[in-house]
XYZ file of C-alpha atoms in Angstrom:
201
model
C -1.441 20.197 4.571
C -1.901 18.838 1.060
C -2.771 15.144 0.799
C -0.608 12.675 -1.080
C -3.340 12.424 -3.715
C -3.090 16.139 -4.490
C 0.666 16.327 -4.788
C 2.830 14.862 -7.557
C 1.123 13.309 -10.557
C 2.176 9.984 -12.004
C 5.477 10.393 -13.847
C 4.465 11.230 -17.443
C 7.095 8.978 -18.992
C 5.805 5.987 -17.057
C 2.221 6.715 -18.016
C 3.022 6.978 -21.722
C 5.421 4.066 -21.913
C 3.360 1.608 -19.941
C -0.242 1.989 -20.777
C -1.333 4.580 -23.192
C -4.333 4.604 -20.893
C -4.959 4.025 -17.195
C -8.508 2.934 -17.911
C -10.325 -0.391 -17.779
C -7.483 -2.260 -19.471
C -5.329 -1.783 -16.378
C -2.694 0.496 -14.948
C 0.035 -1.017 -17.054
C -2.157 -1.876 -20.020
C -1.960 -5.036 -22.093
C 0.709 -7.504 -20.942
C 3.762 -7.258 -23.192
C 4.626 -10.947 -22.826
C 3.270 -12.749 -25.891
C 1.900 -15.636 -23.820
C -0.472 -13.299 -21.982
C -3.724 -12.511 -23.740
C -6.394 -10.117 -22.510
C -8.355 -13.170 -21.339
C -5.579 -14.033 -18.872
C -7.318 -12.608 -15.825
C -7.604 -14.284 -12.437
C -9.823 -13.547 -9.442
C -8.742 -11.261 -6.591
C -10.753 -11.017 -3.359
C -10.331 -9.690 0.171
C -11.831 -10.885 3.451
C -12.369 -7.265 4.575
C -14.005 -5.602 1.539
C -15.817 -6.674 -1.599
C -14.974 -5.508 -5.108
C -16.530 -2.066 -5.499
C -17.166 -1.818 -1.758
C -15.669 0.359 0.950
C -12.157 -0.022 2.350
C -12.181 0.028 6.172
C -10.639 3.182 7.645
C -7.609 1.378 9.092
C -6.247 1.002 5.550
C -6.321 4.751 4.981
C -4.366 7.668 6.404
C -4.581 8.906 9.989
C -6.900 11.747 8.917
C -9.702 9.210 8.618
C -8.930 6.909 11.553
C -9.786 9.240 14.429
C -7.879 9.630 17.706
C -6.085 6.440 18.688
C -7.361 4.558 15.646
C -5.318 2.255 13.464
C -4.165 3.700 10.162
C -1.962 2.971 7.179
C -2.206 -0.817 7.172
C -2.017 -2.810 3.943
C -5.191 -4.841 3.329
C -5.364 -8.625 3.111
C -5.708 -9.917 -0.450
C -6.333 -13.354 -1.952
C -6.092 -14.494 -5.554
C -6.761 -17.553 -7.666
C -3.961 -19.331 -9.474
C -3.304 -17.976 -12.973
C -3.403 -20.612 -15.653
C -6.404 -22.380 -14.152
C -8.764 -21.375 -16.962
C -9.163 -23.827 -19.875
C -6.588 -23.124 -22.581
C -4.595 -20.739 -20.406
C -0.857 -20.468 -21.076
C -0.052 -18.440 -17.964
C 2.473 -19.722 -15.448
C 3.879 -17.506 -12.713
C 7.332 -17.387 -11.147
C 6.283 -14.565 -8.843
C 3.554 -11.984 -8.208
C 3.571 -8.192 -7.957
C 0.953 -5.783 -6.616
C 0.331 -2.253 -7.861
C -2.181 -0.081 -6.009
C -3.324 3.111 -7.697
C -5.974 5.813 -7.433
C -7.415 6.706 -10.860
C -9.466 9.540 -9.324
C -6.593 11.661 -7.973
C -6.814 15.295 -9.029
C -3.565 15.356 -11.031
C -3.989 11.989 -12.726
C -3.563 8.424 -11.546
C -1.552 8.234 -8.329
C 0.393 5.042 -7.628
C 0.285 4.282 -3.901
C 2.161 0.995 -3.749
C 4.466 -1.152 -5.907
C 5.267 -4.497 -4.283
C 6.985 -7.461 -5.964
C 8.843 -10.703 -5.378
C 5.843 -12.525 -3.890
C 6.485 -16.253 -4.276
C 4.815 -18.215 -7.042
C 3.075 -20.560 -4.585
C 1.647 -17.688 -2.528
C -2.004 -16.874 -3.116
C -2.701 -14.443 -0.308
C -1.179 -11.778 1.890
C -2.505 -11.040 5.360
C -3.273 -7.602 6.764
C -0.157 -5.514 7.295
C 2.131 -8.244 5.938
C 5.584 -7.845 4.463
C 6.762 -11.185 3.106
C 10.351 -12.396 3.050
C 12.399 -11.758 -0.110
C 9.975 -9.124 -1.420
C 10.833 -5.641 -2.709
C 8.982 -2.332 -2.847
C 9.387 0.385 -5.422
C 8.793 4.093 -5.131
C 5.243 5.407 -5.261
C 4.165 8.568 -7.090
C 5.280 10.615 -4.103
C 8.829 9.305 -4.554
C 8.789 7.296 -1.320
C 9.267 3.551 -0.991
C 6.362 1.555 0.392
C 2.626 1.808 0.902
C 1.062 5.283 0.824
C -2.379 4.820 2.409
C -5.482 6.303 0.776
C -5.996 9.916 1.851
C -8.442 11.721 -0.450
C -9.400 15.305 0.423
C -12.316 15.541 2.845
C -15.549 15.445 0.880
C -14.001 13.350 -1.915
C -14.474 9.662 -2.521
C -11.903 7.804 -4.645
C -11.433 4.329 -6.080
C -8.325 2.360 -5.119
C -7.340 -0.455 -7.460
C -5.232 -3.367 -6.239
C -3.954 -5.076 -9.389
C -1.990 -8.288 -8.943
C 0.361 -9.271 -11.749
C 1.602 -12.814 -12.358
C 5.162 -12.524 -13.665
C 7.391 -14.889 -15.641
C 10.399 -13.848 -13.533
C 11.372 -13.311 -9.927
C 11.263 -9.751 -8.542
C 12.056 -7.777 -11.718
C 13.383 -4.620 -10.049
C 15.523 -3.798 -6.987
C 14.146 -2.504 -3.706
C 13.590 1.244 -3.903
C 13.416 1.352 -7.703
C 11.954 4.516 -9.284
C 8.335 4.242 -10.367
C 9.016 4.179 -14.105
C 11.636 1.452 -13.698
C 9.405 -0.777 -11.573
C 6.311 -0.395 -13.745
C 8.319 -0.975 -16.927
C 9.745 -4.169 -15.421
C 6.327 -5.437 -14.319
C 4.868 -4.731 -17.766
C 7.689 -6.609 -19.468
C 7.185 -9.762 -17.401
C 3.387 -9.905 -16.950
C 1.685 -13.137 -18.016
C -1.662 -12.660 -16.237
C -3.359 -10.326 -13.808
C -6.305 -9.780 -11.517
C -7.856 -6.840 -9.689
C -10.053 -5.763 -6.818
C -11.210 -2.164 -6.298
C -12.188 -0.527 -3.034
C -13.673 2.907 -2.355
C -12.378 5.272 0.306
C -13.184 8.795 1.463
C -16.118 10.808 2.734
C -19.365 11.193 0.866
């Protein structure tokens, strides 16, 4: 059975319209909101993995968890308040999370689009779904979190980018990927990221 990573590629229209590149600048590229400069980055951490470290197997697909093991959980994430740096103009009305795999065989694969996180929230716990939040479609066309599932023998990076937005949830629950990413790009005022590795060596 083909893994999620090896199936549909990121919708070409979304890739072109939103970033130009899915490289170091970020999945969505430079924030379109004029108050957000490239310096408007905040810190993202996790109590279960360090930036550039390994994601525990319970956050991946069942292929990696073994018999009876936990699988497919969303990881806990914490972030600093945007606007805390000297001279920063960033203020957030809500936060959104986009998780993607830049190493997928057919191009960057978006695993999770999650928005409507309250402006006073600075962490989500493991497996959490907060009240009044929405989820968009992932690259596979399904709504919600698609856990990491690289082919056996492959090791991929998974980027959790948190966007501070100048609006409340900017797209409806179940929105298509292009619509949700366009909306996040339009309202981004700051962002932060943590990257975890997953797969077999």
